[in-house]
mmCIF file of C-alpha atoms and ligand atoms in Angstrom:
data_model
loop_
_atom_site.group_PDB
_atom_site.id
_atom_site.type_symbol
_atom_site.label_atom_id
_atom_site.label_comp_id
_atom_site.label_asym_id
_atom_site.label_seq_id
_atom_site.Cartn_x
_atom_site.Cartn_y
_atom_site.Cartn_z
ATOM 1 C CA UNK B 512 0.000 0.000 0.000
ATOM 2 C CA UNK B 513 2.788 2.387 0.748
ATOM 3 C CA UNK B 514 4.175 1.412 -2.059
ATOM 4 C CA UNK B 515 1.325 2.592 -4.291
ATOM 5 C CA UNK B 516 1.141 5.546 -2.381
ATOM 6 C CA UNK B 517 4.956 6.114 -2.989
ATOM 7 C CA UNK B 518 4.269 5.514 -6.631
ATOM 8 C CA UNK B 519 1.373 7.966 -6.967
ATOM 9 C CA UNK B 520 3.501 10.621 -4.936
ATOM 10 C CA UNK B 521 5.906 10.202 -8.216
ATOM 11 C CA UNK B 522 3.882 9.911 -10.942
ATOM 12 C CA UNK B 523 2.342 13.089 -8.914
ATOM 13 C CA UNK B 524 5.643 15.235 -9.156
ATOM 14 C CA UNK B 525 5.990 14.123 -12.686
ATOM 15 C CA UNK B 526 3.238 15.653 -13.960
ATOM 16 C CA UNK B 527 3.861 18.561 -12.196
ATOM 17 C CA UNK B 528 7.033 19.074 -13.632
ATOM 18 C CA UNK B 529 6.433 18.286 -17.076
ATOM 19 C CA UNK B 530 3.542 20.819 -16.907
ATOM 20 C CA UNK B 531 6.516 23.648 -15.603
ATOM 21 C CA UNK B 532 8.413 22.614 -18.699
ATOM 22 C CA UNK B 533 5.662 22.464 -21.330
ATOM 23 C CA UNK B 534 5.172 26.313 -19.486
ATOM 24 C CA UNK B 535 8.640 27.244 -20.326
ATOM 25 C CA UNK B 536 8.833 25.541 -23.696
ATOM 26 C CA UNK B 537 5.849 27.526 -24.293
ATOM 27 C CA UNK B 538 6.760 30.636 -23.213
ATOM 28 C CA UNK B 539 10.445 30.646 -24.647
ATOM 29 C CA UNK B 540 8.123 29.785 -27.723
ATOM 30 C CA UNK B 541 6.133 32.806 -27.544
ATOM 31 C CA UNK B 542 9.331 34.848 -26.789
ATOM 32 C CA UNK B 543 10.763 33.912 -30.125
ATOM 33 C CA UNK B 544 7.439 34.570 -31.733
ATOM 34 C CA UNK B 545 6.825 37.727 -29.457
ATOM 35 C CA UNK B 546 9.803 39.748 -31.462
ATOM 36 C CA UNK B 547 8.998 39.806 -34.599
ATOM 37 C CA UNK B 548 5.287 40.013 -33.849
ATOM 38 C CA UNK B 549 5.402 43.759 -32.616
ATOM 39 C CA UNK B 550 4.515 42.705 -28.736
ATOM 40 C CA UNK B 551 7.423 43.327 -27.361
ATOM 41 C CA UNK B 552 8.251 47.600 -27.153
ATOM 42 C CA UNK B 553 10.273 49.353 -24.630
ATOM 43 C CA UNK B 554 9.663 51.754 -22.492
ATOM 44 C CA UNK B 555 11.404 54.940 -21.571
ATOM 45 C CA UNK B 556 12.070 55.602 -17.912
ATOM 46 C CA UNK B 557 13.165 59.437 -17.785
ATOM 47 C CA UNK B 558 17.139 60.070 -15.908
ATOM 48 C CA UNK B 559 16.967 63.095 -14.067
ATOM 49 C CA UNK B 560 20.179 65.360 -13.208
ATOM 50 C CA UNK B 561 19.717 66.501 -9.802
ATOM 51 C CA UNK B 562 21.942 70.353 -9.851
ATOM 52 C CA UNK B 563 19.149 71.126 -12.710
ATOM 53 C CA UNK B 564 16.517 69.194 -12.553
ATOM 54 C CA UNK B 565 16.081 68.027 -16.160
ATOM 55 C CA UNK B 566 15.680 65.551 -18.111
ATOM 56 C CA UNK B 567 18.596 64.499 -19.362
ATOM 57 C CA UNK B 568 18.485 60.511 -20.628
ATOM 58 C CA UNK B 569 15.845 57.397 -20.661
ATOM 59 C CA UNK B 570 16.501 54.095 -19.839
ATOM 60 C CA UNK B 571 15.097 52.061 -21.957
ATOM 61 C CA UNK B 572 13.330 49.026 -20.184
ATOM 62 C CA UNK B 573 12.222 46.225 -22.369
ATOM 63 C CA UNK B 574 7.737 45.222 -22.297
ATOM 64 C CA UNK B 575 6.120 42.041 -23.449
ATOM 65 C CA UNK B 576 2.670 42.318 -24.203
ATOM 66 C CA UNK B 577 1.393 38.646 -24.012
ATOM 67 C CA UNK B 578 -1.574 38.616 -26.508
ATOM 68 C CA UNK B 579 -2.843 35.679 -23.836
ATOM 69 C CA UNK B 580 -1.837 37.057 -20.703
ATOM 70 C CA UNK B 581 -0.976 40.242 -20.583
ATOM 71 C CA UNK B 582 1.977 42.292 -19.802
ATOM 72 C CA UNK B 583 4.880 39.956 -18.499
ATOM 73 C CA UNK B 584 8.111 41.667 -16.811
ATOM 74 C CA UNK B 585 11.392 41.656 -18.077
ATOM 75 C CA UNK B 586 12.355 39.783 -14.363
ATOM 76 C CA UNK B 587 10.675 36.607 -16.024
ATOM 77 C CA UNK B 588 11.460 36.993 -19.581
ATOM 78 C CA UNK B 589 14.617 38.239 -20.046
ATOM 79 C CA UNK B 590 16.034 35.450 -17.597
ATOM 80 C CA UNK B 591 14.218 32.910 -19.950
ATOM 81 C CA UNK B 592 15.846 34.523 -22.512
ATOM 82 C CA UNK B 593 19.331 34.405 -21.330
ATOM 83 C CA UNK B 594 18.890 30.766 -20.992
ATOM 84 C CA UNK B 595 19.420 30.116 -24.764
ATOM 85 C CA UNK B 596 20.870 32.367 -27.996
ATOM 86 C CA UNK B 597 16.978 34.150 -27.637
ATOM 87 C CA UNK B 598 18.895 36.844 -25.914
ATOM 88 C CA UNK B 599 20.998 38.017 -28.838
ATOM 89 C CA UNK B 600 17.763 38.238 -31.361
ATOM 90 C CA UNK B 601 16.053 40.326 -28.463
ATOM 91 C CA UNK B 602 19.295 42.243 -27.538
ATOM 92 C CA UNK B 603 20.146 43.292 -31.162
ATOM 93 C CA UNK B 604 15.891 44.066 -31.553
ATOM 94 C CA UNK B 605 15.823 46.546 -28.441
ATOM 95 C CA UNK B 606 19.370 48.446 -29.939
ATOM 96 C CA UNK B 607 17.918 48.684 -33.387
ATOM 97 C CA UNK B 608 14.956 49.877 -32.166
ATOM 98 C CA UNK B 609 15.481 52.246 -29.056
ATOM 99 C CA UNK B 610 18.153 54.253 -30.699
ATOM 100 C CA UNK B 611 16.052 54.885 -34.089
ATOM 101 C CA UNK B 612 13.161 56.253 -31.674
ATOM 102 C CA UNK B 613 15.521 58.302 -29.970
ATOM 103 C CA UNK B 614 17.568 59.777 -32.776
ATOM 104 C CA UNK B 615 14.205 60.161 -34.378
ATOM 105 C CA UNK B 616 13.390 62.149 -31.323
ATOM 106 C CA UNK B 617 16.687 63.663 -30.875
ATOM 107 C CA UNK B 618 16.499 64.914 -34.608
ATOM 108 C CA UNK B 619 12.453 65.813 -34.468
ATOM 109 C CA UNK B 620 12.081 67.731 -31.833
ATOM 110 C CA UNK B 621 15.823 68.723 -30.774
ATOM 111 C CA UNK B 622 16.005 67.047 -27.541
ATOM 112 C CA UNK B 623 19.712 66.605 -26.368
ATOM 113 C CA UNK B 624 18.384 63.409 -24.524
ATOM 114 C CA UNK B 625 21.126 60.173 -24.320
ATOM 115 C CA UNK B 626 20.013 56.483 -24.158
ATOM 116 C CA UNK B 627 20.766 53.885 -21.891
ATOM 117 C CA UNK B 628 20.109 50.221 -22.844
ATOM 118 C CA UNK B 629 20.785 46.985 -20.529
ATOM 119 C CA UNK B 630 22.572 44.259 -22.108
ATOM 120 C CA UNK B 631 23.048 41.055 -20.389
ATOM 121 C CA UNK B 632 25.450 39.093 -19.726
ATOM 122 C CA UNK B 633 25.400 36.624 -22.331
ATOM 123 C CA UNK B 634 25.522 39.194 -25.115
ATOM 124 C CA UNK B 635 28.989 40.275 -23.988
ATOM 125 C CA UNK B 636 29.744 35.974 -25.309
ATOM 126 C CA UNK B 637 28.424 37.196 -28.701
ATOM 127 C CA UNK B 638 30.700 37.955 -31.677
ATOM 128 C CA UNK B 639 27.822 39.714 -33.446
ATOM 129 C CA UNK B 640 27.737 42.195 -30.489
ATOM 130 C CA UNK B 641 30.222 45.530 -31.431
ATOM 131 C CA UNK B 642 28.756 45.067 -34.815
ATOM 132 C CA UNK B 643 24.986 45.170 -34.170
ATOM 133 C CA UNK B 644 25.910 48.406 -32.161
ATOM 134 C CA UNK B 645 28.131 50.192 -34.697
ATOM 135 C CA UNK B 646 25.199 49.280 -37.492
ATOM 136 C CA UNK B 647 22.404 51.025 -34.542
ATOM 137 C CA UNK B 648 24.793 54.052 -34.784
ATOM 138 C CA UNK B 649 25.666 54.187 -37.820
ATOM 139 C CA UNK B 650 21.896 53.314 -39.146
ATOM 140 C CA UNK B 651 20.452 56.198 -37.227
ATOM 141 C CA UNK B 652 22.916 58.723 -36.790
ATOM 142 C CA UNK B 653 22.778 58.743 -33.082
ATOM 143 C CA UNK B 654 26.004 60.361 -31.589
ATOM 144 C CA UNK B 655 27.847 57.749 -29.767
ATOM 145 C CA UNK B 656 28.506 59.439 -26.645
ATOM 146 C CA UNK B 657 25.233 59.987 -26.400
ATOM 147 C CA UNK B 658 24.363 55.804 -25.909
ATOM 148 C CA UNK B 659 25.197 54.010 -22.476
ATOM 149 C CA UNK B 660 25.005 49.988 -22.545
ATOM 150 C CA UNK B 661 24.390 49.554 -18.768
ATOM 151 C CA UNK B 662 25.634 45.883 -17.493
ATOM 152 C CA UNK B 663 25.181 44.606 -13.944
ATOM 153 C CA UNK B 664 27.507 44.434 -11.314
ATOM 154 C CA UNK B 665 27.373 40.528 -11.297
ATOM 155 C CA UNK B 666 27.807 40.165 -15.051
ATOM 156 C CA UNK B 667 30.660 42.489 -14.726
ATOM 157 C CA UNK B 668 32.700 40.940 -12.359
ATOM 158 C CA UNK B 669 32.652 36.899 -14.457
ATOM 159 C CA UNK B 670 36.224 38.431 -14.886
ATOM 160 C CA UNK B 671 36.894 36.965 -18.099
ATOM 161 C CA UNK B 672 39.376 38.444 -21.071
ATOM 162 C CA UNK B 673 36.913 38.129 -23.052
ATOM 163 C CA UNK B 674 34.040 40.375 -21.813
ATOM 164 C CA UNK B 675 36.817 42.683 -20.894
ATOM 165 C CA UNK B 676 38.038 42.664 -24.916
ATOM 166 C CA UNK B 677 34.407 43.354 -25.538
ATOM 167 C CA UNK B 678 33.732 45.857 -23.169
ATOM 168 C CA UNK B 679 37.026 47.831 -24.401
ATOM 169 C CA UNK B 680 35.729 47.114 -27.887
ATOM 170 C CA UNK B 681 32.597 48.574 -27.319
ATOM 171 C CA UNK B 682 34.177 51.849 -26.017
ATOM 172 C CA UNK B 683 36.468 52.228 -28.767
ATOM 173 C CA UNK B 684 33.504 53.005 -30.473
ATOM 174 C CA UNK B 685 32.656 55.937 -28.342
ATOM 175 C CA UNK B 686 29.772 54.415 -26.307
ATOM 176 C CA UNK B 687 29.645 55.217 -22.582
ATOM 177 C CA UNK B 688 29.841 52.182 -20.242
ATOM 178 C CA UNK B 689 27.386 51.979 -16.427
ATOM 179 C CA UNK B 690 27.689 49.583 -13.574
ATOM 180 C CA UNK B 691 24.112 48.777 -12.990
ATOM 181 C CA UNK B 692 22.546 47.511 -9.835
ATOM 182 C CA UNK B 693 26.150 48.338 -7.894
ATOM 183 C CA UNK B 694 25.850 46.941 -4.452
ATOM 184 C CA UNK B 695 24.609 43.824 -5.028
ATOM 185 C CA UNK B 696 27.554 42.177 -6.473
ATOM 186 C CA UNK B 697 31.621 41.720 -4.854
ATOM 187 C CA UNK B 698 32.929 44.245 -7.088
ATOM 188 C CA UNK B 699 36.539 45.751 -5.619
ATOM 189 C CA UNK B 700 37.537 49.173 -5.969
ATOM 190 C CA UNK B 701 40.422 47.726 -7.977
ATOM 191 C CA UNK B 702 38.016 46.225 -10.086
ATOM 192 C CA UNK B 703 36.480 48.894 -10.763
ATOM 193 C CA UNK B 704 39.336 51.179 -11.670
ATOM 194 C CA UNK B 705 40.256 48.530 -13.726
ATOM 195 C CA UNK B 706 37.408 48.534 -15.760
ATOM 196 C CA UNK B 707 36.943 51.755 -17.545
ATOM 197 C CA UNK B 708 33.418 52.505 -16.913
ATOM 198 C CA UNK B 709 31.276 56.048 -17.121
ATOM 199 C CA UNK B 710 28.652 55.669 -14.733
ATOM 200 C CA UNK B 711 27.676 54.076 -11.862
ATOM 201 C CA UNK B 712 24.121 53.036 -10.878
ATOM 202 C CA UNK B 713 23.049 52.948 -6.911
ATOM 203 C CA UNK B 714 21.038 49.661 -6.478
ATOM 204 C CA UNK B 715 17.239 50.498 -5.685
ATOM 205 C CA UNK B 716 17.769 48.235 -2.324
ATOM 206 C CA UNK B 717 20.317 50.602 -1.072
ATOM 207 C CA UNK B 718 18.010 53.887 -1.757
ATOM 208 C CA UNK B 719 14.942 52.646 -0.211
ATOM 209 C CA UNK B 720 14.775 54.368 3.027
ATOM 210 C CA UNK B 721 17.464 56.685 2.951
ATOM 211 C CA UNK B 722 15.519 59.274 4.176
ATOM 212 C CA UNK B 723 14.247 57.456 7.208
ATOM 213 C CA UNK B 724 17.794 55.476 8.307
ATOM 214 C CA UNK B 725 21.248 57.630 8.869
ATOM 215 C CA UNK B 726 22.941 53.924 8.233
ATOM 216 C CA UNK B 727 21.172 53.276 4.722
ATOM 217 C CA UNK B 728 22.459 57.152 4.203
ATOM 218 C CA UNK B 729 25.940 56.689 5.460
ATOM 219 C CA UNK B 730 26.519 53.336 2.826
ATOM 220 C CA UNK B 731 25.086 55.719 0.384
ATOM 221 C CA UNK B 732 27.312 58.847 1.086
ATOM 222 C CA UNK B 733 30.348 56.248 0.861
ATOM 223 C CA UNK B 734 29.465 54.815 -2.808
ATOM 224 C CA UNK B 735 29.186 58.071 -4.321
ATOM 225 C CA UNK B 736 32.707 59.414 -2.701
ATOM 226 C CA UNK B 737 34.042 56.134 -3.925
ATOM 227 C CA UNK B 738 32.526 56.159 -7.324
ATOM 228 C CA UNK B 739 33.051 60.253 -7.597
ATOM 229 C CA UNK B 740 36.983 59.101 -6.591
ATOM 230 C CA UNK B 741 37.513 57.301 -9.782
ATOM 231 C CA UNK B 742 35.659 60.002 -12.022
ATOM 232 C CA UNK B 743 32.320 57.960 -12.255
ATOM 233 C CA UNK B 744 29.029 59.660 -12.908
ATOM 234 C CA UNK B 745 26.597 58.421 -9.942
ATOM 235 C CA UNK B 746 23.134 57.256 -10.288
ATOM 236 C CA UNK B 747 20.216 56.649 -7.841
ATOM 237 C CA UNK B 748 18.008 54.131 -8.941
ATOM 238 C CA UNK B 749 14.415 53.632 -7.456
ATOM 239 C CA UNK B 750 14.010 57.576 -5.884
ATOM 240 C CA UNK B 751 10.319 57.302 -4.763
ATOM 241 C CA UNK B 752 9.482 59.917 -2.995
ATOM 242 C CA UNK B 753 10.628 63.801 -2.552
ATOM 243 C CA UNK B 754 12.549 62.926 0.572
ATOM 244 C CA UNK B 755 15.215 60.633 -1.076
ATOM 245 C CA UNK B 756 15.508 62.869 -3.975
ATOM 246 C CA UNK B 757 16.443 65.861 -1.312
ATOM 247 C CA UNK B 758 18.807 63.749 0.584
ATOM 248 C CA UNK B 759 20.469 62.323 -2.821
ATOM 249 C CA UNK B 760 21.067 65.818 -4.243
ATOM 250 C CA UNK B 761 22.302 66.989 -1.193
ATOM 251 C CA UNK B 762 24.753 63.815 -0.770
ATOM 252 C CA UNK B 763 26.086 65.180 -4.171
ATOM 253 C CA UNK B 764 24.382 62.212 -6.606
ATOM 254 C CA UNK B 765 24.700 63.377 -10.179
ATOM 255 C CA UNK B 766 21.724 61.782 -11.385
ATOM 256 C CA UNK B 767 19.032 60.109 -10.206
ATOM 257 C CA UNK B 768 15.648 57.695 -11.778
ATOM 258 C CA UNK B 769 12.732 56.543 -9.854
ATOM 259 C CA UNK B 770 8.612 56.377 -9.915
ATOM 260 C CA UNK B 771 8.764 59.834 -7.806
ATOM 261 C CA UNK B 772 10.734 61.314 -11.432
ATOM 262 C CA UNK B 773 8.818 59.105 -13.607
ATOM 263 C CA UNK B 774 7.767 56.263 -14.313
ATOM 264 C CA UNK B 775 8.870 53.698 -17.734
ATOM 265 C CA UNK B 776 6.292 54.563 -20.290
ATOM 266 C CA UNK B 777 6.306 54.304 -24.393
ATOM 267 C CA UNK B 778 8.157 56.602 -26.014
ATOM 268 C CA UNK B 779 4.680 58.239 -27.058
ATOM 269 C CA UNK B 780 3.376 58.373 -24.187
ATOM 270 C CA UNK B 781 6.709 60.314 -22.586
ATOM 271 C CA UNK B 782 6.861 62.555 -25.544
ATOM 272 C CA UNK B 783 3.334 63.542 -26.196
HETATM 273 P P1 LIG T 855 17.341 47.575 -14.275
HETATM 274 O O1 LIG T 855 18.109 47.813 -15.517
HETATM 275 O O2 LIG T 855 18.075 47.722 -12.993
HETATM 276 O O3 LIG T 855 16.090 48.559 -14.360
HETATM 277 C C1 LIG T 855 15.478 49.157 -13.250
HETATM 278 C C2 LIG T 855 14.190 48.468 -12.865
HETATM 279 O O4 LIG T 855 13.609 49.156 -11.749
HETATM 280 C C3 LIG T 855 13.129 48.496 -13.948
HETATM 281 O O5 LIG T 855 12.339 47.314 -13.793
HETATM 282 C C4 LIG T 855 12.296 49.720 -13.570
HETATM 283 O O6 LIG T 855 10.981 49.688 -14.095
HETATM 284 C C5 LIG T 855 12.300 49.592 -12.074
HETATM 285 N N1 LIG T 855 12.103 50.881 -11.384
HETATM 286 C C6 LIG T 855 12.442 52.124 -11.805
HETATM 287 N N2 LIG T 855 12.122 53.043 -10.878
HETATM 288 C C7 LIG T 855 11.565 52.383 -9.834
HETATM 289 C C8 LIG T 855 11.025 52.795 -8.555
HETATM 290 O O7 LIG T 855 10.993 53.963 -8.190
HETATM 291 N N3 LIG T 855 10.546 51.793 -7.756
HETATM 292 C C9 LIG T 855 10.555 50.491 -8.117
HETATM 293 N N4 LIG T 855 10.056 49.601 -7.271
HETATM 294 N N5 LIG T 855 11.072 50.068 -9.304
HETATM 295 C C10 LIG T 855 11.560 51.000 -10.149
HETATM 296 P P2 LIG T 855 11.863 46.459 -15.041
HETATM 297 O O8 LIG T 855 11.454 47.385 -16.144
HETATM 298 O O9 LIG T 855 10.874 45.463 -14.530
HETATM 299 O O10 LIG T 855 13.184 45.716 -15.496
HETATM 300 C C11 LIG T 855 13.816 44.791 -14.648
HETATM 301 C C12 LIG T 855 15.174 44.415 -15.162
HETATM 302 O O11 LIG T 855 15.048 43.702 -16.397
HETATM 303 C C13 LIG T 855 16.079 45.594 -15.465
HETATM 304 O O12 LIG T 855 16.692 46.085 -14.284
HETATM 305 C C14 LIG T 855 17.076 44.945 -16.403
HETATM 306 O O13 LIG T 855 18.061 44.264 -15.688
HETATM 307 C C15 LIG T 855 16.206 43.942 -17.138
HETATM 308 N N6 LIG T 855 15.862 44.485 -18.471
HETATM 309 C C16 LIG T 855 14.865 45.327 -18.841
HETATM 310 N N7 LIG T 855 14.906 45.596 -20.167
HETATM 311 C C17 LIG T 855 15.970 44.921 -20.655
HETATM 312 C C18 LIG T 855 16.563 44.788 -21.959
HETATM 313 O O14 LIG T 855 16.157 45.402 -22.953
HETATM 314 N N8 LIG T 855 17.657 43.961 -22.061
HETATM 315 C C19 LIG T 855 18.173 43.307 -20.975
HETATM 316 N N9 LIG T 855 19.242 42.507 -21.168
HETATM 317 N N10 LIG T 855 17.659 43.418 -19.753
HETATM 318 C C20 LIG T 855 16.572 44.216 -19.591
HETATM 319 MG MG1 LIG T 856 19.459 49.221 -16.115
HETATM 320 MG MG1 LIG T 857 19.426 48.517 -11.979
HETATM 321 MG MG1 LIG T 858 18.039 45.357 -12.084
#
């Protein structure tokens, strides 16, 4: 009898888990459909400079529009993504098309506004990589100092030649270079002088109650002497309310982006 039970408890879990994986195989399906099917679009998250106040970058932020369930976040897709050579179509799709809506922007209505687009880690592995991003500048005639390709700390600090080659690659061709999500990784200062980055971005964890906690202040005050030390431009990431935006300009950030500043929306929709 126990043994039946056992048996059923199996056969139980198997199902289970061969439903998860006809999920994924479903979704990663989708995905592939999804990009050349016009429901995936980014969105623009406004960067703020904090001595003027203005506008002066977007983020872009990658949105799936599931024509079966909806809008599905990047923090389940992208990660699904990364999981096979699905990145690099999506990668190369979100350059092609976030710097031709901002040079189109750039050009239409003379806004000196600079673009910042996350690539992962596994686009760093492909050879296709300095060229797609050469072509994006080329293509649209967006300046290239005025395009950051923001990578996280974590992907950063895999320490191999050959995302450094790639990373020094990318730079030769005049493209800025941010830390993103700094904090949450092991980086060393070393490391970091040894990279030759442009910006740094303050993790949203580390901003979250600044206002309310002088220790989550005092960690704060530190990263942006450090970064400021090796010439970095310092972002806050996740300012949501007027109180951390105070503190932050105060504490001598450069820049800052948050739902308090603005929240992602289509380029339309930010430009109307
Ligand atoms: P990230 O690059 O660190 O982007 C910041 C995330 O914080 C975004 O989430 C943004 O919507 C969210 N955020 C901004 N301000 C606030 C705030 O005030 N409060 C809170 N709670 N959240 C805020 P999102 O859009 O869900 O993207 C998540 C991550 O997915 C991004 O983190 C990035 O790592 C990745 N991602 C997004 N688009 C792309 C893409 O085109 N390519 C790659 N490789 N990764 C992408
Ligand atoms: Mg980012
Ligand atoms: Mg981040
Ligand atoms: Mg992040």
């Amino acid at each position: 009898q126990a043994k039946s039970r056992g048996r059923g408890r199996f056969e139980f879990f198997d199902v289970a888990l061969r439903e998860r994986m006809q999920r994924r195989l479903r979704m990663e399906q989708d995905l592939r459909d999804a990009v050349h099917s016009g429901q995936l679009w980014p969105a623009y998250q406004p960067v703020v400079d904090l001595r003027t106040g203005e506008m002066v970058g977007v983020e872009a932020l990658l949105r799936w529009t599931h024509p079966k369930h909806g809008a599905i976040s990047p923090a389940e897709f992208i990660p699904l993504a990364e999981e096979s050579e699905l990145i690099n179509v999506l990668g190369k799709y979100v350059l092609r098309d976030t710097t031709r809506e901002l040079a189109a922007l750039r050009n239409g209505r003379g806004l000196d506004l600079s673009l910042k687009v996350n690539l992962s880690v596994r686009q760093l592995d492909d050879p296709h990589l300095v060229p797609a991003v050469r072509d994006a500048l080329a293509t649209t005639g967006l300046p290239p100092g005025s395009l950051t390709l923001e990578v996280t700390e974590s992907a950063l600090m895999r320490d191999t030649s050959a995302a450094a080659e790639v990373l020094s690659a990318l730079r030769s061709l005049g493209v800025l270079l941010a830390i993103d999500d700094f904090g949450t990784g092991y980086s060393s200062l070393a490391q970091l002088r040894r990279l030759t980055l442009d910006t740094l971005k303050i993790d949203r964890s580390f901003i979250t109650g600044i206002a309310d906690s002088r220790d989550a202040a005092a960690i704060v005050t530190s990263i942006i002497a450090m970064a400021h030390a090796v010439d970095l431009t310092v972002v806050a990431e996740g300012v949501e309310t007027a109180e951390e935006l105070a503190l932050l300009r105060e504490l001598g950030c450069d820049q800052a982006q948050g739902y308090h500043l603005g929240r992602p929306l289509a380029a339309a929709e930010l430009f109307q």
